[in-house]
C-alpha cells in the first residue's frame, strides 16, 4: 500500500513541481492534496520536522497541507536522482523524496513550509442565521463597556499590545440576554471590523464545524474542500493570527484586517482551547453562563455578569413589545405591567416569550397574571406555543439552563427554590446534607460542593464572596418548583423545614428575650417566612402530613419577630 | 401554628403539648401587642389552664419557669382589661412560683415585680409602686451592673410607660440603660 502510494506520489510530484518551477499556472489544489495525502500516507513524521504542531484530532492527513521543499543543502536531499522505490524507505524519506533533486530543480528554493493561500473575502460578516433583533432594548452602558475593551484605542499603538487579542466575556444565567446583546453588538459595530464571525462554542465538534464554515465564508477554502475540518480550522486560526487583506500585498498596517470572533455559549472552557486565537489584530466576545469566564485565561481579559432588567427597564421593554398587539387606547396599566415583569424576573427572554404568548392568546395583562398565578409560567408558555410537536415545544426550564444539570444539582436547586431568594445562609444547605433524606439532595459536603459548582457555573445561583450566602433569581425558583410533582414538592418542602430548623437558634422560654441570637435569626428569618408562606399551598397537597417541626420553627420565629417590634 | 397543631395526628406527647401551649402564649402576646384585649386574655388563660393540668409523678401541680411566666402573662391580660386587683393576684402567683423553683434567682422577678409596681401606680399607691420598682432596679443592678444591657424586658417594662419614671428614684440610670439598648 505504502509502496503504491509512494510510486504514485513521486509521479505526481514530478509533474507538479515541474509546473510550479516553470512558472505555469498555479498548481491545482486537487493535485496538491492528492500528492501530499499520498506522500505521507499515515504518519505523524511531519510533526517531527516541525511542519505543523500536533492536533487534537487523529486525522494526520490534516497536517499535510504545507508544501515542503527542502533547501538544496539539506542532508536528506543529498540522495539526489529519482527515488529507488524498490528500496525500503520510511514515510519520511518518501516525503522528502518529493523534493527536487538539485540537479533537476531550480536553484532558488522555495521558502520552507510555504502555504498556498486563497485570498480572503473581505469584509466578511459571518453571523450564521442570527439576525438583528428590531426589538432590542437598552443595555447601552454594556455595549459601551464592550467597546472600551474590544475596540482599538488611539493610545493602544504599542506593537505588542496591538498584536494581543482583546477579549470580553458576557456572563449570566440563561435568558438574561447575553446572546441578544452579542448579536446587537455585532450588527451595531459591523463597520468597526473587517470581519465578524459568530460561532457556537458549547461543543468541540460543533466548534470545529463552525470554523470550517468560517474558512468558507472567509474564502480560505472552497466549500467542496472542507471535508478536512481540522485543516480548515487551522487555516482560520492562521488568518486570525495574521489577518491580511491580501496575501499578495506586502506586509504593512494597511494590509492588516481587523476581526471580531464571537464565541456563543462558551460554558466549557476546555472546548475553547484549540480555537482561541492568541495573536492578531482582533477581538473576542464570549457569552457564557459560567461567571468564571470573565477571568479565564482562555476566555477573557474583561467581562461582566449581566443582570436581568431593572423593574423600570423591564416595564418599558414589556410596554414596547406588547404595544403592537394590544388594542389602542388602553388605559395605563403600569400596575399590571409592573406585576407582570416582576413575575417574569426582569428576564428579557421571558418577557419576550410571554409577550408572544399574550399576543397569541389575546390576553390582557390582568388575564395573563391570573393565568400565570393559576398555572405557572411553564404551562402558559406551552399553552401559548404554536408548536405542534413536543420536540418543538419551547421549555423555559431548558432555556434558563435546568436541563442537563445532574440529579444532585437539581436536588440542591429544588431546596434552594423553597427558601428566600435574596439571601440563603449556606449553613442551611451544608447542614441539610447530613439530615435530609430526599433522594437527590447531596448527602455529604463533597457532593454538595460539586452540585453547588454546577449551579454556579450555570449562573443559576450566585454566591456572595464575603458572606458565602447563596442568592438565586426568583424566576429560577419558580421554574424549578414547577418541575416538581406533588409528592416531590412535599418531600422537598419538608426537607427545607428540617434544614432551616437545624440552623435556627431556638431559644428556651427563660432566655427568649436574650438578644444574642438576633443576628443569626435575622439571616434565617426571610427563609422561614418563605416556608411559612408556602405552607398553605403545600399542605393542600394529598401526600402532605402536618408535622411538629414546622410548628416549632414558625412559633419560635414568630416570637423572634415579636421581640423586634 | 394553631392550624398545624390542630392537624397533628398524634397530640399526646409532651412535645406537642408544649408547642400547643407555646402557640397560645404567642397568640396571646401578639394580641396584647395589638391591643386586642379579648384575645390576649383568652389565649393567655388557655395557656395557663393547660399548664395547671400538668402534674408531677406524685400528682402535684408541676411548678416550672413556664408556669411563672404564664401567671405573669395572664396578669398582664387582666391588667389590660382594667382588672388591676386580679392582675396583681396573678403577678403575686407568678412571684411565688418562681421563688418555689429549685434554681430560683431574684432576676426571675423582673417581669412580675415591675408589673406589680405598675399596678400600684395605676391604683394610686405611689409609695408601694416606688418601693416595688426600686427593689427590682436594685436586683438587676446587682446582677448585671449599672449599665445593664441584658435586661430588655426590665427596661422595656419600666421605660415604655414614661409617666412611671416620675416614681423611679434612679431615673437617670434607667434612661441611660435604655439608650444603650437602642
XYZ file of C-alpha atoms in Angstrom:
747
model
C 0.000 0.000 0.000
C 2.707 2.413 1.043
C 4.709 1.415 -1.911
C 1.890 2.133 -4.329
C 1.257 5.466 -2.704
C 4.852 6.466 -2.940
C 5.106 5.467 -6.544
C 2.079 7.469 -7.457
C 3.154 10.389 -5.300
C 6.530 10.662 -6.895
C 4.969 10.748 -10.315
C 2.519 13.435 -9.264
C 5.283 15.358 -7.580
C 7.426 15.487 -10.654
C 4.738 16.995 -12.805
C 3.518 19.342 -10.121
C 6.905 20.657 -9.195
C 7.820 20.989 -12.759
C 4.758 23.143 -13.335
C 5.491 25.312 -10.401
C 9.133 25.880 -11.242
C 8.420 26.565 -14.821
C 6.100 29.378 -13.863
C 2.971 27.814 -15.205
C -0.419 28.290 -13.722
C -0.528 27.631 -10.032
C -0.885 24.051 -9.087
C -4.249 22.578 -8.853
C -5.320 22.160 -5.258
C -6.730 18.829 -6.110
C -3.395 17.607 -7.370
C -1.590 19.037 -4.383
C -3.864 17.386 -1.976
C -3.591 14.123 -3.805
C 0.151 14.376 -3.798
C 0.507 15.255 -0.188
C -2.029 12.828 1.009
C -0.277 10.031 -0.763
C 3.131 11.201 0.268
C 2.676 10.969 3.928
C 0.272 8.072 3.884
C -0.420 7.665 7.572
C 2.394 9.105 9.504
C 2.975 11.765 12.045
C 6.514 12.267 10.836
C 5.581 15.646 9.525
C 5.335 16.763 13.051
C 8.842 15.666 13.742
C 10.134 18.052 11.192
C 8.062 20.813 12.557
C 5.642 21.296 9.737
C 2.626 21.663 11.868
C 2.032 21.035 15.505
C 0.096 18.014 16.609
C -3.621 18.401 16.506
C -6.128 17.017 18.832
C -7.587 15.058 16.040
C -6.136 11.757 14.908
C -6.615 12.669 11.298
C -2.995 13.086 10.327
C -3.901 13.925 6.780
C -4.908 17.248 8.108
C -1.282 18.032 8.714
C -0.330 17.654 5.108
C -1.277 20.945 3.641
C 2.057 22.805 3.535
C 4.200 22.115 0.529
C 7.566 21.161 1.851
C 10.639 21.917 -0.171
C 13.990 21.214 1.267
C 16.855 23.551 0.674
C 19.446 22.051 -1.521
C 21.934 21.761 1.299
C 19.638 19.649 3.354
C 21.413 16.367 4.031
C 18.438 14.327 3.029
C 18.396 15.882 -0.382
C 21.869 14.561 -0.981
C 20.282 11.387 -2.154
C 19.609 13.102 -5.467
C 18.125 11.454 -8.519
C 14.967 9.522 -8.812
C 13.937 7.590 -5.787
C 14.506 3.938 -5.826
C 11.053 2.908 -4.905
C 12.199 -0.676 -4.631
C 14.232 0.142 -1.584
C 12.546 0.037 1.787
C 12.042 3.620 2.830
C 10.309 5.343 5.622
C 7.447 7.614 5.037
C 9.730 10.451 5.999
C 12.049 9.558 3.221
C 9.104 9.291 0.920
C 8.077 12.747 1.874
C 11.476 14.071 1.235
C 11.568 12.053 -1.897
C 9.178 14.528 -3.392
C 11.804 17.246 -3.165
C 13.536 18.243 -6.276
C 16.985 16.872 -6.844
C 19.357 19.751 -7.176
C 20.452 18.530 -10.496
C 16.963 18.814 -11.887
C 15.492 21.696 -9.977
C 15.517 25.390 -9.731
C 18.439 26.889 -7.915
C 16.071 29.149 -5.945
C 14.497 27.009 -3.318
C 11.034 27.812 -2.096
C 10.594 29.029 1.393
C 10.164 26.189 3.809
C 6.628 25.222 4.710
C 5.125 27.696 2.345
C 1.384 27.520 2.322
C -0.654 28.251 -0.708
C -3.363 30.676 0.304
C -6.552 31.820 -1.240
C -7.225 35.481 -0.854
C -9.621 36.315 1.987
C -13.008 37.706 1.076
C -13.391 40.927 2.996
C -15.442 42.356 4.514
C -16.812 39.170 5.944
C -19.863 39.165 8.167
C -20.488 35.570 9.140
C -23.338 35.622 11.618
C -24.909 32.275 10.716
C -28.640 32.745 10.852
C -28.593 35.339 13.604
C -30.479 38.421 12.568
C -30.577 41.746 14.272
C -33.456 41.995 16.726
C -35.548 45.054 15.951
C -36.934 44.922 19.485
C -33.529 45.027 21.085
C -33.811 47.296 24.057
C -31.453 49.063 26.448
C -28.049 47.780 27.535
C -26.287 50.785 26.025
C -23.996 51.009 29.007
C -22.856 47.425 28.439
C -22.350 47.982 24.712
C -20.130 50.947 25.557
C -18.262 48.832 28.051
C -17.597 46.202 25.413
C -16.379 48.916 23.054
C -13.831 50.041 25.591
C -12.481 46.526 25.866
C -12.613 45.373 22.284
C -12.118 48.322 20.009
C -8.560 49.500 19.440
C -7.917 52.837 21.048
C -5.701 55.689 19.997
C -3.486 55.014 22.984
C -3.151 51.412 22.063
C -0.439 51.861 19.479
C 2.258 49.770 21.042
C 3.154 46.962 18.672
C 2.969 44.302 21.353
C -0.429 45.494 22.564
C -1.736 45.738 19.066
C -0.979 42.110 18.463
C -2.660 40.877 21.610
C -6.167 39.645 21.139
C -8.594 41.708 23.182
C -11.486 39.907 24.791
C -14.634 40.430 26.784
C -16.978 37.925 28.408
C -20.712 38.364 28.871
C -21.741 36.105 31.745
C -25.102 35.388 33.270
C -27.914 32.917 33.596
C -29.885 31.633 30.661
C -32.464 34.066 29.373
C -30.757 37.166 30.668
C -29.974 38.319 27.139
C -26.287 37.502 26.593
C -26.712 36.208 23.081
C -29.071 39.003 22.057
C -26.583 41.516 23.356
C -23.734 39.884 21.433
C -25.848 39.899 18.257
C -26.664 43.545 18.744
C -23.009 44.309 19.318
C -22.012 42.532 16.118
C -24.597 44.312 13.995
C -24.185 47.730 15.532
C -20.374 47.547 15.286
C -20.232 45.944 11.868
C -18.404 48.923 10.420
C -15.706 48.719 13.085
C -14.369 45.354 11.943
C -13.350 43.946 8.591
C -14.602 40.546 9.599
C -17.038 39.316 12.213
C -17.503 35.625 12.895
C -20.184 34.033 15.053
C -19.549 30.542 16.365
C -21.466 28.303 18.740
C -18.968 27.201 21.320
C -20.679 24.664 23.521
C -19.087 21.630 21.942
C -15.709 20.952 20.381
C -17.101 19.088 17.391
C -19.610 21.787 16.648
C -16.941 24.427 17.015
C -14.734 22.611 14.556
C -17.572 22.622 12.067
C -18.119 26.279 12.753
C -14.502 27.120 11.985
C -14.731 25.151 8.766
C -17.730 27.271 7.832
C -15.720 30.408 8.579
C -12.965 29.130 6.305
C -15.514 29.003 3.510
C -17.174 32.319 4.400
C -13.797 33.974 4.525
C -12.843 32.411 1.223
C -9.864 30.499 2.556
C -11.410 27.255 1.404
C -13.812 26.239 -1.238
C -16.969 24.639 0.050
C -16.049 21.394 -1.692
C -12.726 21.238 0.125
C -13.762 21.460 3.727
C -14.120 17.787 4.466
C -10.950 18.095 6.448
C -12.247 20.134 9.334
C -9.012 20.406 11.235
C -7.232 21.834 8.256
C -9.998 24.348 7.861
C -9.752 25.291 11.498
C -6.015 25.803 11.249
C -6.449 27.908 8.161
C -8.863 30.136 10.017
C -6.610 30.348 13.043
C -3.733 31.136 10.743
C -5.634 34.007 9.232
C -6.785 35.258 12.646
C -3.163 35.341 13.779
C -2.073 37.039 10.607
C -5.176 38.772 9.326
C -4.094 40.100 5.964
C -6.382 41.715 3.475
C -4.348 40.167 0.690
C -1.627 37.562 0.712
C -0.082 39.222 -2.276
C 0.319 42.634 -0.724
C 3.455 43.469 1.244
C 3.308 43.411 4.989
C 2.067 46.717 6.283
C -0.522 48.033 8.635
C -2.761 48.929 5.731
C -2.816 45.279 4.756
C -3.997 44.241 8.197
C -7.636 43.393 8.692
C -9.473 43.733 11.985
C -11.764 40.980 13.173
C -14.257 40.095 15.866
C -14.829 36.489 16.835
C -17.884 35.724 18.956
C -17.941 32.507 20.962
C -21.561 31.969 21.935
C -22.486 29.652 24.811
C -18.905 29.017 25.865
C -19.828 27.247 29.070
C -16.991 24.717 28.979
C -13.652 26.407 28.786
C -11.682 23.376 27.645
C -13.720 23.391 24.443
C -12.088 26.666 23.500
C -8.512 25.580 23.921
C -7.918 24.611 20.316
C -9.816 27.552 18.945
C -8.724 30.522 20.962
C -6.618 32.876 18.851
C -3.642 34.182 20.718
C -2.367 36.866 18.415
C -3.750 39.048 15.714
C -5.468 42.328 15.295
C -8.675 41.023 16.673
C -11.171 40.832 19.451
C -13.092 38.005 21.046
C -16.507 38.357 22.599
C -17.661 35.403 24.652
C -21.065 34.596 26.095
C -21.147 32.128 28.932
C -23.335 31.109 31.804
C -20.254 30.496 33.874
C -19.217 33.628 35.769
C -15.647 32.357 35.755
C -15.491 33.078 32.027
C -14.625 36.625 32.987
C -11.352 35.563 34.465
C -10.315 32.518 32.482
C -7.071 32.863 30.562
C -8.692 31.386 27.514
C -11.845 33.390 27.623
C -11.473 36.973 28.600
C -9.469 39.902 29.802
C -12.639 41.691 30.802
C -16.225 40.859 31.353
C -19.436 41.424 33.205
C -22.172 39.485 34.930
C -25.229 40.503 33.014
C -28.214 41.122 35.247
C -31.897 40.974 34.375
C -33.569 44.257 33.545
C -34.337 46.576 36.420
C -38.031 46.992 37.069
C -38.350 50.289 35.125
C -36.323 48.871 32.216
C -38.379 45.703 32.161
C -41.632 47.665 32.243
C -40.521 49.843 29.371
C -39.421 46.813 27.366
C -42.675 44.967 28.023
C -44.667 48.026 27.068
C -42.791 48.373 23.785
C -43.204 44.780 22.671
C -46.838 44.417 23.706
C -47.993 47.739 22.318
C -48.174 46.370 18.818
C -50.869 43.831 19.604
C -52.792 45.366 22.472
C -55.764 47.389 21.283
C -55.009 51.096 21.119
C -56.420 53.478 23.659
C -55.941 51.087 26.556
C -55.755 52.804 29.929
C -52.370 52.920 31.558
C -51.664 49.569 33.088
C -48.487 50.354 34.976
C -49.522 48.331 37.979
C -50.263 45.220 35.938
C -47.139 45.652 33.822
C -45.039 46.047 36.954
C -46.533 42.905 38.435
C -46.028 41.005 35.194
C -42.380 41.901 34.755
C -41.760 41.177 38.404
C -43.253 37.727 37.915
C -41.013 37.255 34.898
C -37.982 38.265 36.902
C -36.977 41.033 34.527
C -35.544 38.386 32.208
C -35.639 39.663 28.618
C -36.145 36.160 27.290
C -39.215 35.529 29.388
C -40.641 38.974 28.793
C -40.351 38.453 25.048
C -41.675 34.937 25.285
C -44.663 35.819 27.428
C -45.473 38.863 25.332
C -45.711 36.445 22.428
C -48.000 34.214 24.453
C -50.180 37.183 25.363
C -50.407 38.075 21.698
C -51.305 34.558 20.595
C -53.905 34.043 23.297
C -55.149 37.641 23.124
C -54.569 38.099 26.833
C -54.666 41.346 28.726
C -52.097 41.837 31.460
C -54.684 41.044 34.081
C -55.712 37.850 32.330
C -52.098 36.859 31.902
C -51.404 37.392 35.595
C -54.443 35.395 36.598
C -53.428 32.543 34.322
C -49.846 32.738 35.489
C -50.820 32.556 39.155
C -53.078 29.646 38.421
C -50.976 27.572 36.074
C -47.352 28.671 36.218
C -45.087 30.143 33.598
C -44.021 26.880 32.013
C -47.591 25.798 31.431
C -48.617 29.138 29.975
C -45.665 29.041 27.676
C -46.655 25.651 26.359
C -50.291 26.643 26.095
C -49.465 29.709 24.109
C -46.930 27.991 21.930
C -47.922 27.362 18.375
C -45.509 24.450 18.023
C -47.188 21.194 17.138
C -44.851 18.538 18.426
C -43.360 18.041 21.867
C -39.901 18.446 20.383
C -40.838 21.882 19.121
C -42.218 22.975 22.406
C -40.061 25.595 23.891
C -39.434 24.982 27.532
C -38.476 27.771 29.826
C -36.615 25.442 32.135
C -34.415 24.236 29.330
C -33.739 27.757 28.177
C -32.648 29.023 31.546
C -30.392 26.015 31.898
C -32.093 23.470 34.122
C -31.884 20.702 31.569
C -28.564 18.966 31.645
C -27.997 19.505 35.344
C -27.062 16.475 37.386
C -29.716 14.999 39.644
C -27.926 16.274 42.743
C -27.583 19.770 41.372
C -31.294 19.759 40.671
C -31.932 18.370 44.154
C -29.978 21.237 45.636
C -31.730 23.756 43.410
C -35.132 22.449 44.458
C -34.244 23.010 48.093
C -32.939 26.485 47.263
C -36.172 27.247 45.446
C -38.084 26.843 48.717
C -36.005 29.438 50.566
C -35.546 33.174 50.426
C -34.052 34.027 47.033
C -32.204 37.092 48.234
C -30.142 35.504 50.921
C -29.712 31.881 51.860
C -27.074 31.340 54.534
C -25.043 28.474 53.214
C -25.091 26.640 56.515
C -28.762 25.841 55.894
C -27.692 23.865 52.854
C -24.492 22.337 54.162
C -26.222 21.369 57.388
C -29.003 19.753 55.426
C -26.635 17.282 53.759
C -26.479 15.066 56.821
C -30.125 15.301 57.863
C -32.187 15.455 54.698
C -33.373 12.206 53.205
C -34.664 13.484 49.865
C -33.259 11.133 47.263
C -31.337 13.545 45.056
C -30.176 16.010 47.658
C -26.401 15.940 48.308
C -25.586 13.611 51.176
C -22.209 14.992 52.131
C -20.086 18.078 51.645
C -18.208 16.689 48.656
C -21.469 16.076 46.831
C -22.751 19.446 47.941
C -19.745 21.351 46.612
C -19.970 19.503 43.323
C -23.655 20.335 42.950
C -23.098 23.916 44.010
C -20.292 24.291 41.480
C -22.559 23.148 38.677
C -25.292 25.579 39.666
C -22.788 28.415 39.971
C -21.259 27.506 36.652
C -24.674 27.692 35.025
C -25.311 31.044 36.748
C -28.472 29.564 38.179
C -27.350 30.602 41.628
C -24.860 33.144 42.843
C -22.758 33.410 45.928
C -21.790 36.427 47.924
C -17.994 36.210 48.068
C -17.851 37.763 51.540
C -20.723 36.157 53.395
C -20.917 32.979 51.265
C -24.687 33.428 51.238
C -26.442 31.996 48.199
C -28.859 34.024 46.157
C -30.985 32.929 43.300
C -33.254 34.581 40.823
C -36.960 34.238 41.581
C -37.723 33.043 38.106
C -35.271 30.179 38.562
C -37.060 29.267 41.774
C -40.450 29.405 40.104
C -39.420 27.310 37.139
C -37.625 24.803 39.364
C -40.680 24.414 41.571
C -42.889 23.924 38.555
C -40.843 20.879 37.610
C -41.684 19.147 40.864
C -44.624 16.804 41.047
C -46.841 16.859 44.129
C -45.040 14.195 46.054
C -41.654 15.649 45.309
C -42.873 19.111 46.304
C -43.940 17.819 49.696
C -40.659 15.977 50.193
C -38.522 18.976 49.322
C -40.663 21.330 51.391
C -40.409 19.123 54.458
C -36.690 18.780 53.884
C -36.385 22.553 53.761
C -38.242 22.816 57.074
C -35.779 20.395 58.625
C -32.841 22.198 57.081
C -33.825 25.630 58.348
C -34.840 24.224 61.732
C -31.421 22.692 62.163
C -29.838 26.095 61.588
C -32.347 28.157 63.569
C -31.140 29.146 67.088
C -34.176 28.113 69.115
C -34.476 29.859 72.471
C -35.854 28.431 75.663
C -38.637 30.331 77.329
C -36.247 31.565 80.001
C -33.969 33.238 77.508
C -36.372 34.323 74.842
C -35.563 37.967 75.326
C -31.885 37.422 75.060
C -30.693 39.442 72.108
C -27.563 37.447 71.368
C -29.345 35.235 68.848
C -30.847 38.092 66.876
C -28.069 38.296 64.325
C -28.396 34.615 63.462
C -32.166 34.871 63.394
C -32.061 37.870 61.083
C -30.152 35.904 58.452
C -32.503 32.937 58.595
C -35.815 34.654 59.166
C -36.575 35.526 55.495
C -36.299 31.859 54.592
C -38.660 30.978 57.440
C -41.125 33.469 56.020
C -40.853 31.840 52.595
C -41.574 28.480 54.137
C -44.484 29.841 56.127
C -45.938 31.472 53.023
C -45.637 28.210 51.143
C -47.192 26.158 53.908
C -50.795 26.574 52.830
C -50.176 25.552 49.249
C -48.013 22.609 50.198
C -50.387 21.481 52.933
C -53.172 21.272 50.392
C -51.337 18.529 48.512
C -52.508 14.983 49.052
C -49.314 13.496 50.396
C -48.704 16.249 52.926
C -48.820 15.403 56.618
C -48.719 18.116 59.264
C -45.636 17.754 61.360
C -44.264 19.245 64.528
C -41.017 20.748 63.213
C -42.793 23.351 61.106
C -44.930 24.392 64.091
C -41.858 24.679 66.298
C -39.984 26.696 63.715
C -42.817 29.097 62.945
C -43.593 29.542 66.634
C -40.091 30.468 67.610
C -39.533 32.649 64.560
C -42.807 34.378 65.385
C -41.553 35.099 68.849
C -38.297 36.456 67.470
C -40.051 38.907 65.195
C -42.408 39.881 68.001
C -39.390 40.904 70.055
C -38.198 43.177 67.281
C -41.367 45.231 67.335
C -49.428 27.264 64.099
C -52.754 26.671 65.692
C -53.907 25.066 62.449
C -50.802 22.926 62.225
C -51.157 21.806 65.818
C -54.831 21.026 65.349
C -53.988 18.847 62.356
C -51.249 16.856 64.035
C -52.101 13.187 64.077
C -50.564 12.479 67.478
C -51.213 15.145 70.076
C -50.488 13.040 73.116
C -46.821 13.789 73.610
C -45.471 16.486 75.901
C -43.563 17.890 72.930
C -46.800 18.529 71.085
C -48.488 19.830 74.216
C -45.638 22.267 74.722
C -45.975 23.579 71.154
C -49.721 23.982 71.599
C -49.169 25.929 74.836
C -46.481 28.000 73.194
C -48.836 28.765 70.348
C -51.428 30.115 72.758
C -48.748 32.065 74.536
C -47.559 33.641 71.286
C -51.051 34.374 70.054
C -51.954 35.946 73.389
C -48.836 38.075 73.393
C -49.397 39.166 69.810
C -52.984 40.112 70.694
C -51.714 42.118 73.648
C -49.210 43.925 71.453
C -52.015 44.930 69.125
C -54.396 45.969 71.911
C -56.700 43.071 71.261
C -57.595 42.716 74.938
C -60.131 39.966 74.495
C -57.868 37.555 72.649
C -54.973 38.456 74.868
C -56.935 37.208 77.850
C -58.445 34.217 76.035
C -55.164 32.775 74.783
C -53.257 33.576 77.950
C -55.885 31.806 80.041
C -55.851 28.793 77.725
C -52.117 28.645 78.088
C -52.292 28.906 81.884
C -55.131 26.381 82.124
C -53.113 23.853 80.133
C -50.186 24.335 82.497
C -52.373 23.949 85.573
C -53.353 20.473 84.329
C -49.780 19.252 84.383
C -48.783 17.094 87.292
C -45.615 15.692 88.710
C -45.168 11.945 89.121
C -46.660 12.137 92.608
C -49.742 14.033 91.457
C -48.664 17.528 92.498
C -49.004 20.626 90.331
C -45.937 20.925 88.170
C -44.085 24.117 89.027
C -41.625 25.426 86.476
C -40.437 28.616 84.837
C -43.152 28.399 82.200
C -45.871 28.443 84.865
C -44.352 31.538 86.462
C -44.350 33.332 83.133
C -47.880 32.072 82.466
C -49.239 33.672 85.649
C -47.461 36.889 84.751
C -48.917 36.935 81.255
C -52.460 36.309 82.441
C -51.913 39.111 84.963
C -50.977 41.388 82.080
C -54.105 40.364 80.198
C -56.297 41.173 83.174
C -54.493 44.478 83.633
C -55.150 45.377 80.036
C -58.798 44.639 80.659
C -58.773 47.025 83.627
C -58.901 44.302 86.278
C -55.901 45.515 88.278
C -56.585 43.651 91.504
C -56.967 40.321 89.676
C -53.848 41.181 87.774
C -51.900 41.773 90.992
C -53.058 38.377 92.278
C -51.597 36.713 89.191
C -48.339 38.653 89.450
C -48.040 37.526 93.053
C -48.720 33.919 91.959
C -46.009 34.349 89.387
C -43.503 35.516 92.009
C -44.451 32.656 94.323
C -43.998 30.145 91.510
C -40.552 31.451 90.647
C -39.490 31.525 94.275
C -40.552 27.884 94.628
C -38.206 26.742 91.893
C -35.002 24.986 92.898
C -32.991 27.209 90.551
C -34.682 30.418 91.652
C -32.838 33.661 91.047
C -34.026 37.143 92.005
C -33.762 38.270 88.400
C -36.670 35.963 87.589
C -38.880 38.571 89.216
C -38.097 41.119 86.524
C -41.472 40.830 84.882
C -43.958 40.273 87.724
C -42.436 42.690 90.228
C -42.168 45.562 87.761
C -45.738 44.771 86.703
C -46.887 44.926 90.318
C -45.199 48.313 90.578
C -47.124 49.446 87.559
C -50.411 48.193 89.001
C -49.779 50.056 92.266
C -49.100 53.188 90.307
C -52.299 52.751 88.287
C -54.249 52.286 91.507
C -52.646 55.406 93.000
C -50.451 53.599 95.541
C -47.374 55.581 94.573
C -45.247 54.695 97.566
C -45.842 50.998 97.050
C -45.140 51.424 93.373
C -41.847 53.178 94.085
C -40.812 50.512 96.564
C -41.527 47.675 94.166
C -39.813 49.314 91.230
C -36.793 50.386 93.217
C -36.394 46.869 94.505
C -36.360 45.326 91.057
C -33.960 48.003 89.816
C -31.560 47.078 92.597
C -31.891 43.379 91.797
C -30.902 43.986 88.223
C -28.187 46.441 89.111
C -26.697 43.803 91.357
C -26.936 41.110 88.711
C -25.865 42.996 85.623
C -24.301 46.249 86.768
C -25.400 49.846 86.369
C -25.380 49.897 82.600
C -27.417 46.757 82.190
C -27.864 45.865 78.560
C -29.089 42.312 79.181
C -32.415 43.195 80.603
C -34.536 44.187 77.709
C -37.679 43.074 79.492
C -36.962 45.044 82.649
C -36.137 48.278 80.944
C -38.915 47.943 78.422
C -41.490 47.378 81.073
C -40.478 50.428 83.008
C -39.411 52.864 80.349
C -42.233 52.266 77.935
C -44.503 53.768 80.497
C -42.845 57.124 80.676
C -45.010 58.603 83.349
C -43.874 55.886 85.657
C -40.416 57.336 85.614
C -41.541 60.039 87.990
C -41.723 57.481 90.749
C -38.443 55.849 89.959
C -35.645 57.327 92.027
C -32.932 56.025 89.760
C -34.403 57.661 86.744
C -31.185 58.738 85.075
C -29.824 55.257 85.280
C -32.846 53.786 83.553
C -32.756 56.338 80.778
C -29.073 55.727 80.183
C -29.628 51.995 80.044
C -32.469 52.378 77.615
C -30.277 54.446 75.330
C -27.653 51.748 75.388
C -30.177 49.253 74.191
C -31.335 51.374 71.333
